Short mmCIF file of C-alpha atoms in Angstrom, two decimals:
data_model
loop_
_atom_site.label_atom_id
_atom_site.label_comp_id
_atom_site.label_asym_id
_atom_site.label_seq_id
_atom_site.Cartn_x
_atom_site.Cartn_y
_atom_site.Cartn_z
CA MET A 1 0.00 0.00 0.00
CA THR A 2 1.64 3.27 -1.11
CA GLY A 3 0.68 6.90 -1.32
CA SER A 4 -1.48 6.73 1.79
CA VAL A 5 -1.98 9.44 4.40
CA LEU A 6 -3.32 8.92 7.91
CA LEU A 7 -6.10 11.19 9.14
CA TRP A 8 -5.83 11.12 12.94
CA LEU A 9 -9.21 11.86 14.50
CA ARG A 10 -9.83 12.80 18.12
CA GLN A 11 -12.35 15.47 19.18
CA ASP A 12 -13.04 16.41 15.55
CA LEU A 13 -15.48 13.71 14.48
CA ARG A 14 -16.94 15.39 11.41
CA LEU A 15 -16.56 15.73 7.65
CA HIS A 16 -17.81 19.32 7.29
CA ASP A 17 -15.22 22.06 7.93
CA GLN A 18 -12.53 19.44 8.47
CA PRO A 19 -9.24 21.05 7.32
CA ALA A 20 -7.15 17.98 8.19
CA LEU A 21 -9.35 15.83 5.95
CA ILE A 22 -9.13 18.33 3.08
CA ALA A 23 -5.34 18.48 3.36
CA ALA A 24 -4.97 14.69 3.58
CA ALA A 25 -7.21 14.17 0.55
CA HIS A 26 -4.89 16.38 -1.52
CA MET A 27 -1.91 14.23 -0.56
CA GLY A 28 -3.17 10.77 -1.48
CA ALA A 29 -5.37 7.94 -0.28
CA VAL A 30 -6.83 8.80 3.13
CA ILE A 31 -6.98 6.34 6.03
CA PRO A 32 -9.12 7.86 8.80
CA VAL A 33 -8.15 6.45 12.18
CA TYR A 34 -9.37 6.86 15.74
CA VAL A 35 -7.17 5.53 18.55
CA LEU A 36 -8.74 4.86 21.94
CA ASP A 37 -5.93 5.64 24.39
CA ASP A 38 -6.97 5.42 28.02
CA GLU A 39 -3.43 5.84 29.34
CA ALA A 40 -2.24 9.15 27.85
CA PRO A 41 -4.97 11.29 29.47
CA GLY A 42 -4.22 9.87 32.93
CA ARG A 43 -6.87 11.04 35.36
CA TRP A 44 -8.71 12.61 32.43
CA ARG A 45 -9.49 9.28 30.83
CA MET A 46 -12.95 9.72 29.36
CA GLY A 47 -15.72 9.32 31.90
CA GLY A 48 -18.73 7.07 31.54
CA ALA A 49 -21.05 9.65 29.97
CA GLN A 50 -18.43 10.71 27.43
CA ARG A 51 -17.82 7.07 26.50
CA TRP A 52 -21.52 6.61 25.78
CA TRP A 53 -21.39 9.63 23.47
CA LEU A 54 -18.15 8.50 21.83
CA HIS A 55 -19.62 5.10 20.91
CA HIS A 56 -22.53 6.66 19.06
CA SER A 57 -20.46 9.45 17.53
CA LEU A 58 -17.94 7.01 16.09
CA ALA A 59 -20.75 4.86 14.70
CA SER A 60 -22.26 7.94 13.04
CA LEU A 61 -18.91 9.03 11.59
CA ALA A 62 -18.16 5.53 10.30
CA ALA A 63 -21.47 5.52 8.42
CA ALA A 64 -20.77 8.97 6.95
CA LEU A 65 -17.33 7.85 5.77
CA GLU A 66 -18.73 4.68 4.21
CA ALA A 67 -21.21 6.81 2.26
CA LYS A 68 -18.15 8.54 0.78
CA GLY A 69 -16.45 5.26 -0.10
CA SER A 70 -14.11 5.47 2.88
CA ARG A 71 -13.81 3.70 6.26
CA LEU A 72 -13.03 4.49 9.88
CA ILE A 73 -10.15 2.43 11.25
CA LEU A 74 -10.31 1.84 15.00
CA LYS A 75 -7.26 1.07 17.11
CA ARG A 76 -6.80 0.83 20.86
CA GLY A 77 -3.57 1.39 22.77
CA GLU A 78 -0.87 4.00 23.32
CA VAL A 79 -1.70 6.54 20.66
CA VAL A 80 1.79 7.44 19.39
CA ALA A 81 2.83 3.78 19.14
CA GLU A 82 -0.41 2.83 17.39
CA LEU A 83 -0.13 5.62 14.83
CA GLU A 84 3.52 4.84 14.09
CA LYS A 85 2.70 1.15 13.71
CA LEU A 86 -0.18 1.94 11.35
CA ALA A 87 1.97 4.35 9.32
CA THR A 88 4.62 1.65 8.87
CA GLU A 89 2.02 -0.98 7.93
CA THR A 90 0.30 1.23 5.35
CA GLY A 91 3.32 3.07 4.05
CA ALA A 92 1.74 6.36 5.04
CA SER A 93 4.24 9.17 4.69
CA GLU A 94 2.24 11.74 6.64
CA ILE A 95 -0.27 12.05 9.45
CA HIS A 96 -2.76 14.91 9.31
CA ALA A 97 -4.75 16.05 12.33
CA ILE A 98 -6.53 19.04 13.83
CA ARG A 99 -4.53 20.68 16.60
CA HIS A 100 -5.68 20.00 20.17
CA TYR A 101 -4.74 21.84 23.35
CA GLU A 102 -5.29 19.34 26.16
CA PRO A 103 -1.91 18.64 27.81
CA TRP A 104 -1.87 14.94 26.91
CA TRP A 105 -2.60 15.71 23.25
CA VAL A 106 0.06 18.42 23.13
CA LYS A 107 2.55 15.83 24.38
CA ALA A 108 1.44 13.22 21.84
CA GLU A 109 1.63 15.72 18.98
CA ALA A 110 5.21 16.61 19.92
CA ALA A 111 6.18 12.93 20.09
CA LEU A 112 5.02 12.29 16.51
CA GLY A 113 7.55 14.80 15.17
CA ASP A 114 7.81 15.97 11.58
CA ARG A 115 5.52 13.34 10.09
CA LEU A 116 2.57 15.00 11.84
CA HIS A 117 0.94 17.92 10.02
CA LEU A 118 -1.38 19.93 12.25
CA HIS A 119 -4.28 22.11 11.16
CA ASP A 120 -6.38 24.58 13.12
CA GLY A 121 -10.12 24.05 13.15
CA ASN A 122 -11.50 23.22 16.59
CA HIS A 123 -11.51 26.82 17.85
CA LEU A 124 -12.47 30.20 16.51
CA ALA A 125 -8.81 31.10 15.96
CA PRO A 126 -5.41 29.46 16.55
CA LEU A 127 -5.04 29.87 20.31
CA ARG A 128 -1.26 30.17 20.24
CA ASP A 129 -1.75 33.34 18.18
CA ILE A 130 -4.07 35.02 20.71
CA THR A 131 -1.38 36.35 23.01
CA THR A 132 -0.54 39.30 25.22
CA GLY A 133 2.00 41.94 24.31
CA SER A 134 4.69 39.84 26.00
CA GLY A 135 3.70 36.77 23.98
CA GLY A 136 1.96 34.79 26.72
CA GLN A 137 -1.56 33.40 26.89
CA TYR A 138 -4.23 35.63 28.37
CA LYS A 139 -5.36 34.87 31.92
CA VAL A 140 -8.28 37.32 31.99
CA TYR A 141 -11.29 36.66 29.78
CA SER A 142 -12.19 40.25 28.95
CA ALA A 143 -8.73 40.91 27.51
CA PHE A 144 -8.80 37.59 25.66
CA TRP A 145 -12.17 38.40 24.13
CA ARG A 146 -10.97 41.77 22.85
CA ALA A 147 -7.93 40.17 21.22
CA LEU A 148 -9.95 37.31 19.75
CA ASN A 149 -12.72 39.55 18.48
CA GLU A 150 -10.20 41.55 16.45
CA ARG A 151 -9.64 38.35 14.42
CA MET A 152 -13.31 37.62 13.86
CA PRO A 153 -15.07 36.39 11.86
CA PRO A 154 -13.27 33.06 11.52
CA PRO A 155 -12.44 31.77 8.03
CA ASP A 156 -15.34 30.41 5.99
CA ASP A 157 -16.06 26.81 6.86
CA LEU A 158 -14.97 24.17 4.39
CA PRO A 159 -17.43 21.96 2.49
CA VAL A 160 -17.52 18.19 2.75
CA PRO A 161 -15.25 16.65 0.09
CA ARG A 162 -17.15 15.14 -2.83
CA ASN A 163 -15.11 12.00 -2.43
CA ILE A 164 -12.39 10.74 -0.16
CA PRO A 165 -9.59 8.85 -1.93
CA ALA A 166 -9.38 5.28 -0.60
CA PRO A 167 -6.32 3.00 -0.43
CA ASP A 168 -6.14 -0.14 -2.57
CA THR A 169 -6.37 -2.25 0.58
CA TRP A 170 -7.47 -1.32 4.07
CA PRO A 171 -5.63 -2.11 7.31
CA GLU A 172 -7.44 -4.17 9.91
CA SER A 173 -9.71 -2.36 12.32
CA GLU A 174 -10.97 -3.24 15.76
CA LYS A 175 -14.72 -3.50 16.27
CA LEU A 176 -16.46 -0.67 18.07
CA ALA A 177 -18.66 -3.09 20.03
CA ASP A 178 -15.56 -4.74 21.50
CA TRP A 179 -14.55 -1.50 23.21
CA ASP A 180 -17.42 -1.77 25.72
CA LEU A 181 -18.01 1.97 25.74
CA LEU A 182 -21.68 1.55 26.58
CA PRO A 183 -22.79 0.87 30.16
CA ALA A 184 -23.24 -2.69 31.31
CA LYS A 185 -26.39 -3.74 33.17
CA PRO A 186 -27.98 -1.83 34.79
CA ASP A 187 -27.93 0.69 31.98
CA TRP A 188 -27.63 4.04 33.78
CA ALA A 189 -27.57 5.82 30.39
CA LYS A 190 -30.86 4.35 29.12
CA SER A 191 -32.54 7.77 29.06
CA PHE A 192 -29.67 9.58 27.30
CA ALA A 193 -31.06 8.76 23.87
CA VAL A 194 -34.22 10.71 24.69
CA ASP A 195 -32.19 13.93 24.83
CA TRP A 196 -29.28 13.24 22.53
CA ALA A 197 -28.43 11.95 19.06
CA PRO A 198 -24.62 12.05 18.83
CA GLY A 199 -23.10 12.72 15.45
CA GLU A 200 -22.49 15.41 12.86
CA ALA A 201 -25.98 15.30 11.33
CA ASP A 202 -27.73 16.15 14.58
CA ALA A 203 -25.10 18.77 15.46
CA LEU A 204 -25.81 20.64 12.22
CA ARG A 205 -29.58 20.27 12.66
CA LYS A 206 -29.44 21.48 16.26
CA ALA A 207 -27.34 24.50 15.27
CA ASP A 208 -29.85 25.43 12.57
CA ASP A 209 -32.78 25.03 14.96
CA PHE A 210 -31.11 27.17 17.59
CA VAL A 211 -30.18 29.93 15.17
CA ASP A 212 -33.68 30.00 13.67
CA GLU A 213 -35.50 29.94 17.02
CA VAL A 214 -33.26 31.92 19.39
CA VAL A 215 -35.01 35.00 20.71
CA ASP A 216 -33.19 37.18 23.22
CA TYR A 217 -30.74 34.49 24.31
CA GLU A 218 -29.07 36.80 26.82
CA ALA A 219 -32.28 37.42 28.78
CA ARG A 220 -33.66 33.86 28.61
CA ARG A 221 -30.64 31.60 28.94
CA ASP A 222 -30.59 31.66 32.77
CA PHE A 223 -34.10 30.25 33.19
CA PRO A 224 -33.98 26.44 33.47
CA ASN A 225 -37.72 26.19 32.75
CA ILE A 226 -37.17 27.60 29.25
CA GLU A 227 -35.52 25.78 26.35
CA ALA A 228 -33.36 28.78 25.44
CA THR A 229 -29.87 27.24 25.33
CA SER A 230 -28.32 25.64 22.25
CA ARG A 231 -27.39 22.25 23.75
CA LEU A 232 -24.47 22.25 21.33
CA SER A 233 -21.80 21.77 24.00
CA PRO A 234 -21.29 17.99 23.57
CA HIS A 235 -21.32 18.33 19.80
CA LEU A 236 -18.66 21.04 20.03
CA HIS A 237 -16.61 19.02 22.51
CA PHE A 238 -16.49 15.99 20.24
CA GLY A 239 -15.93 18.19 17.20
CA GLU A 240 -19.08 17.07 15.40
CA ILE A 241 -19.51 20.69 14.40
CA SER A 242 -16.83 23.36 14.25
CA PRO A 243 -17.05 26.69 16.11
CA ALA A 244 -16.59 28.47 12.77
CA THR A 245 -19.67 26.75 11.37
CA VAL A 246 -21.73 27.84 14.36
CA TRP A 247 -20.34 31.39 14.21
CA HIS A 248 -21.32 31.79 10.56
CA LYS A 249 -24.79 30.29 11.11
CA LEU A 250 -25.33 32.96 13.76
CA ASP A 251 -25.16 35.63 11.06
CA ARG A 252 -28.85 35.01 10.41
CA ALA A 253 -29.82 35.12 14.11
CA ARG A 254 -30.93 38.08 16.21
CA ASN A 255 -29.13 39.03 19.41
CA ALA A 256 -26.24 36.62 18.79
CA ASP A 257 -23.49 38.63 20.50
CA LYS A 258 -23.88 37.01 23.92
CA PHE A 259 -23.79 33.51 22.47
CA ARG A 260 -20.67 34.35 20.50
CA LYS A 261 -19.04 35.51 23.72
CA GLU A 262 -19.96 32.16 25.29
CA MET A 263 -18.21 30.43 22.40
CA ALA A 264 -15.20 32.67 23.03
CA TRP A 265 -15.21 31.58 26.69
CA ARG A 266 -14.70 28.01 25.45
CA ASP A 267 -11.62 29.20 23.56
CA PHE A 268 -10.42 31.17 26.57
CA ALA A 269 -10.67 28.08 28.77
CA ALA A 270 -8.58 26.06 26.33
CA SER A 271 -6.06 28.90 26.06
CA LEU A 272 -5.76 29.16 29.84
CA THR A 273 -5.10 25.45 30.24
CA LEU A 274 -2.54 25.69 27.45
CA ALA A 275 -0.72 28.25 29.58
CA MET A 276 -1.35 26.32 32.83
CA PRO A 277 -1.60 22.61 31.89
CA ARG A 278 -2.18 21.53 35.51
CA TYR A 279 -5.16 23.82 35.96
CA GLY A 280 -7.46 20.82 36.18
CA TYR A 281 -6.07 19.87 39.58
CA ARG A 282 -4.03 22.81 40.85
CA ASN A 283 -5.46 26.02 42.25
CA GLY A 284 -4.86 28.99 39.99
CA ARG A 285 -4.29 31.04 43.15
CA PRO A 286 -1.73 29.22 45.34
CA ALA A 287 -3.09 30.87 48.51
CA PHE A 288 -6.02 28.44 48.32
CA ASP A 289 -3.66 25.50 48.80
CA ALA A 290 -3.95 26.27 52.51
CA LEU A 291 -7.76 26.31 52.62
CA ALA A 292 -9.19 23.80 55.11
CA TRP A 293 -11.56 21.77 52.96
CA ARG A 294 -13.98 19.39 54.65
CA ASN A 295 -13.66 15.70 53.86
CA SER A 296 -17.25 14.46 54.18
CA ALA A 297 -18.14 11.40 52.09
CA HIS A 298 -21.72 11.69 53.40
CA ASP A 299 -22.20 15.26 52.19
CA LEU A 300 -20.49 14.60 48.86
CA LYS A 301 -22.78 11.64 48.21
CA ALA A 302 -25.88 13.68 49.12
CA TRP A 303 -24.79 16.31 46.59
CA GLN A 304 -24.07 13.71 43.90
CA GLN A 305 -27.46 12.06 44.38
CA GLY A 306 -29.48 15.28 44.58
CA ARG A 307 -30.45 14.81 48.23
CA THR A 308 -29.25 18.08 49.81
CA GLY A 309 -32.66 19.49 50.74
CA TYR A 310 -32.16 22.45 48.39
CA PRO A 311 -34.61 21.82 45.50
CA ILE A 312 -32.76 23.75 42.78
CA VAL A 313 -29.48 21.98 43.58
CA ASP A 314 -31.14 18.57 43.74
CA ALA A 315 -33.03 19.12 40.48
CA GLY A 316 -29.78 19.94 38.70
CA MET A 317 -27.90 16.95 40.06
CA ARG A 318 -30.71 14.59 39.11
CA GLN A 319 -30.96 16.09 35.62
CA LEU A 320 -27.22 15.50 35.29
CA TRP A 321 -27.50 11.82 36.23
CA ALA A 322 -30.49 11.19 34.00
CA THR A 323 -29.37 13.06 30.88
CA GLY A 324 -25.60 13.64 31.11
CA TRP A 325 -26.19 17.38 31.03
CA MET A 326 -27.26 20.22 33.30
CA HIS A 327 -28.58 23.70 32.61
CA ASN A 328 -25.72 26.23 32.79
CA ARG A 329 -27.21 28.47 35.50
CA VAL A 330 -27.96 25.41 37.62
CA ARG A 331 -24.39 24.13 37.09
CA MET A 332 -23.11 27.30 38.75
CA ILE A 333 -25.59 27.00 41.61
CA ALA A 334 -24.80 23.32 42.21
CA ALA A 335 -21.04 23.88 41.98
CA SER A 336 -21.14 26.84 44.34
CA PHE A 337 -23.20 24.80 46.80
CA LEU A 338 -20.61 22.02 46.92
CA VAL A 339 -17.68 24.39 47.38
CA LYS A 340 -19.14 27.14 49.56
CA HIS A 341 -22.06 25.52 51.42
CA LEU A 342 -20.47 22.12 51.97
CA LEU A 343 -16.87 23.37 51.91
CA ILE A 344 -15.82 20.38 49.82
CA ASP A 345 -12.82 20.74 47.50
CA TRP A 346 -13.81 21.83 44.00
CA ARG A 347 -11.75 18.96 42.60
CA ALA A 348 -14.27 16.46 44.00
CA GLY A 349 -16.97 18.23 41.99
CA GLU A 350 -14.76 18.38 38.91
CA ARG A 351 -14.29 14.61 39.13
CA TRP A 352 -18.04 13.99 39.35
CA PHE A 353 -18.81 16.27 36.44
CA TRP A 354 -16.02 14.67 34.41
CA ASP A 355 -17.64 11.26 34.77
CA THR A 356 -21.27 12.29 34.35
CA LEU A 357 -21.29 15.10 31.74
CA VAL A 358 -21.52 14.21 28.06
CA ASP A 359 -19.85 17.56 27.36
CA ALA A 360 -17.04 17.19 29.92
CA ASP A 361 -14.17 19.20 28.49
CA TYR A 362 -10.76 19.68 30.11
CA GLY A 363 -10.62 23.42 29.55
CA ASN A 364 -14.24 24.23 30.37
CA ASN A 365 -14.49 21.87 33.32
CA SER A 366 -11.26 23.11 34.91
CA VAL A 367 -11.81 26.81 34.33
CA ASN A 368 -15.50 26.83 35.25
CA TRP A 369 -14.98 24.98 38.52
CA GLN A 370 -12.15 27.29 39.52
CA TRP A 371 -14.23 30.32 38.49
CA VAL A 372 -17.07 29.29 40.80
CA ALA A 373 -14.74 28.24 43.60
CA GLY A 374 -12.80 31.51 43.51
CA THR A 375 -9.51 29.61 43.28
CA GLY A 376 -8.81 30.53 39.65
CA VAL A 377 -6.76 33.28 38.08
CA ASP A 378 -9.88 34.90 36.61
CA SER A 379 -12.75 33.96 38.90
CA ASN A 380 -15.37 35.02 41.39
CA MET A 381 -14.10 36.19 44.76
CA TRP A 382 -14.30 33.55 47.51
CA GLY A 383 -16.80 35.73 49.36
CA ARG A 384 -19.25 35.62 46.44
CA ILE A 385 -21.52 32.84 47.70
CA MET A 386 -24.56 32.05 45.59
CA ALA A 387 -27.81 31.77 47.56
CA PRO A 388 -29.54 28.78 45.95
CA LEU A 389 -32.99 29.58 47.31
CA VAL A 390 -32.84 33.14 46.01
CA GLN A 391 -31.46 31.97 42.66
CA SER A 392 -34.25 29.42 42.34
CA GLU A 393 -36.95 32.01 42.81
CA LYS A 394 -35.21 34.68 40.72
CA PHE A 395 -34.95 32.37 37.72
CA ASP A 396 -38.41 30.84 38.11
CA ALA A 397 -37.22 27.26 38.57
CA GLY A 398 -40.48 25.83 39.92
CA GLY A 399 -41.40 23.77 36.87
CA TYR A 400 -37.81 22.58 36.52
CA ILE A 401 -37.81 21.42 40.14
CA ARG A 402 -41.09 19.52 39.71
CA GLU A 403 -39.73 17.78 36.63
CA TRP A 404 -36.58 16.49 38.30
CA VAL A 405 -37.64 16.19 41.96
CA PRO A 406 -40.97 14.35 41.75
CA GLU A 407 -41.29 14.28 45.57
CA LEU A 408 -42.06 17.99 45.32
CA ALA A 409 -44.59 17.76 42.47
CA ASP A 410 -47.53 18.69 44.68
CA VAL A 411 -45.84 21.51 46.59
CA PRO A 412 -47.56 24.85 45.79
CA ASP A 413 -45.74 27.53 43.80
CA ALA A 414 -45.26 29.73 46.87
CA ALA A 415 -43.31 26.98 48.65
CA ILE A 416 -41.57 25.10 45.82
CA HIS A 417 -38.22 26.89 46.16
CA ASP A 418 -37.96 26.27 49.93
CA PRO A 419 -40.62 23.78 51.08
CA GLU A 420 -38.87 23.24 54.41
CA ALA A 421 -39.15 26.90 55.44
CA ALA A 422 -42.81 26.90 54.41
CA GLY A 423 -43.52 23.82 56.53
CA MET A 424 -44.45 21.83 53.42
CA ARG A 425 -41.51 19.47 53.01
CA PRO A 426 -42.78 15.96 52.13
CA GLN A 427 -41.41 13.13 54.28
CA SER A 428 -39.85 11.58 51.20
CA TYR A 429 -37.70 14.67 50.60
CA PRO A 430 -34.63 15.26 52.81
CA ALA A 431 -34.23 18.17 55.19
CA LYS A 432 -31.58 20.75 54.33
CA ILE A 433 -28.12 19.31 54.81
CA ILE A 434 -27.04 22.67 56.27
CA GLY A 435 -28.68 26.08 56.69
CA HIS A 436 -27.72 28.81 54.24
CA ARG A 437 -26.62 31.30 56.91
CA GLU A 438 -24.57 28.68 58.77
CA ALA A 439 -22.92 27.55 55.53
CA ARG A 440 -22.14 31.12 54.50
CA GLU A 441 -20.52 31.98 57.83
CA ARG A 442 -18.44 28.79 57.74
CA ALA A 443 -17.23 29.49 54.21
CA LEU A 444 -16.33 33.10 54.97
CA ALA A 445 -14.39 31.98 58.04
CA ALA A 446 -12.48 29.41 55.99
CA GLY A 447 -11.59 32.07 53.43
CA ALA A 448 -10.52 34.56 56.10
CA ALA A 449 -8.19 31.98 57.63
CA ILE A 450 -5.96 31.89 54.52
CA ARG A 451 -5.64 35.63 53.98
#
């Protein structure tokens, strides 16, 4: 087999706006390959929810490639070794891939040396080019956004190739079913398919629906009762749609500026972890290394299971378990509750989200948790403690609570946000794990102790 080129796929599982595919197709016969490497990411090995998504996304991509006369080759093992072995077997002279910024992928890309040809395409702009006057990565979002926005719009997205040149013979591929990415019995992900259809086709459809239907995103996005968010986050994480494609679709939407800034936050998070690769487990502000976190397995479990006695928190945590996703405003409330009310290390929450979110992303997960916790370089102050009961009422979460906490279905509107205070807490629903005032005073004291 000669004249072949490997197309190394990771979190870029699409054919539309795929610059690495276009470049590979110009070089010769293309062999698309996905390598499942559970060792290189270390503690960021894909969690259970992500693995469910990956299974279905790979199946969707394989079908799309077959429709173009191509195939998806699956390999499992240490990614650099597997790619080098496949290149030797096929006689591939080059490997083409879209650049990634997670620390384990940066390391793998460097190890592949000159045979690897990298292309930008998973962010709005090449992140290594969005730098401060001294050449470093930005650590404050507002400054990053100004620098990024000067380079917008992104280049026009690339069309799907009419055909993908195939090799005379194909290398052997592992079978997707043998990877056991789907849950064993009992199937905790059985309801995921109600909310999600992984793959490029649904990503493009969902983007079109959002753009055509979005009305005042900025004002409505914080209300969990309203379907006003795009739900594109897992599709963007797995690269089933490119940020450039979404950006250009937004040209026909009204009031798109806020959503574009949210997309820029995704780029900022990746840029920040490029500058600080250990951000996923090290405080951005070293002073917080001395904070006296509580080690309470009981409280952590209550939070994970949605049994804290705070309806808005519990609704979010149960939505997360059932669907692999949680409304963004509720994510902030639930995260703040774990860190400030329960005084449990943000890294315990990051671990839970990593395993249960279909859109778990190293940059977003790390930066968002540290933003809420106040431990990050660009984050809320420690003393900013979200009041979940106030937030619930402010953002009209009654219907959302009833949907996800059925024990409270019959609680009247006036009491739904805090049934315990109203004397209407059903026996089947737990009492508050801690009072808001008590939790606030404890958190403030813990913060004061490290000043």
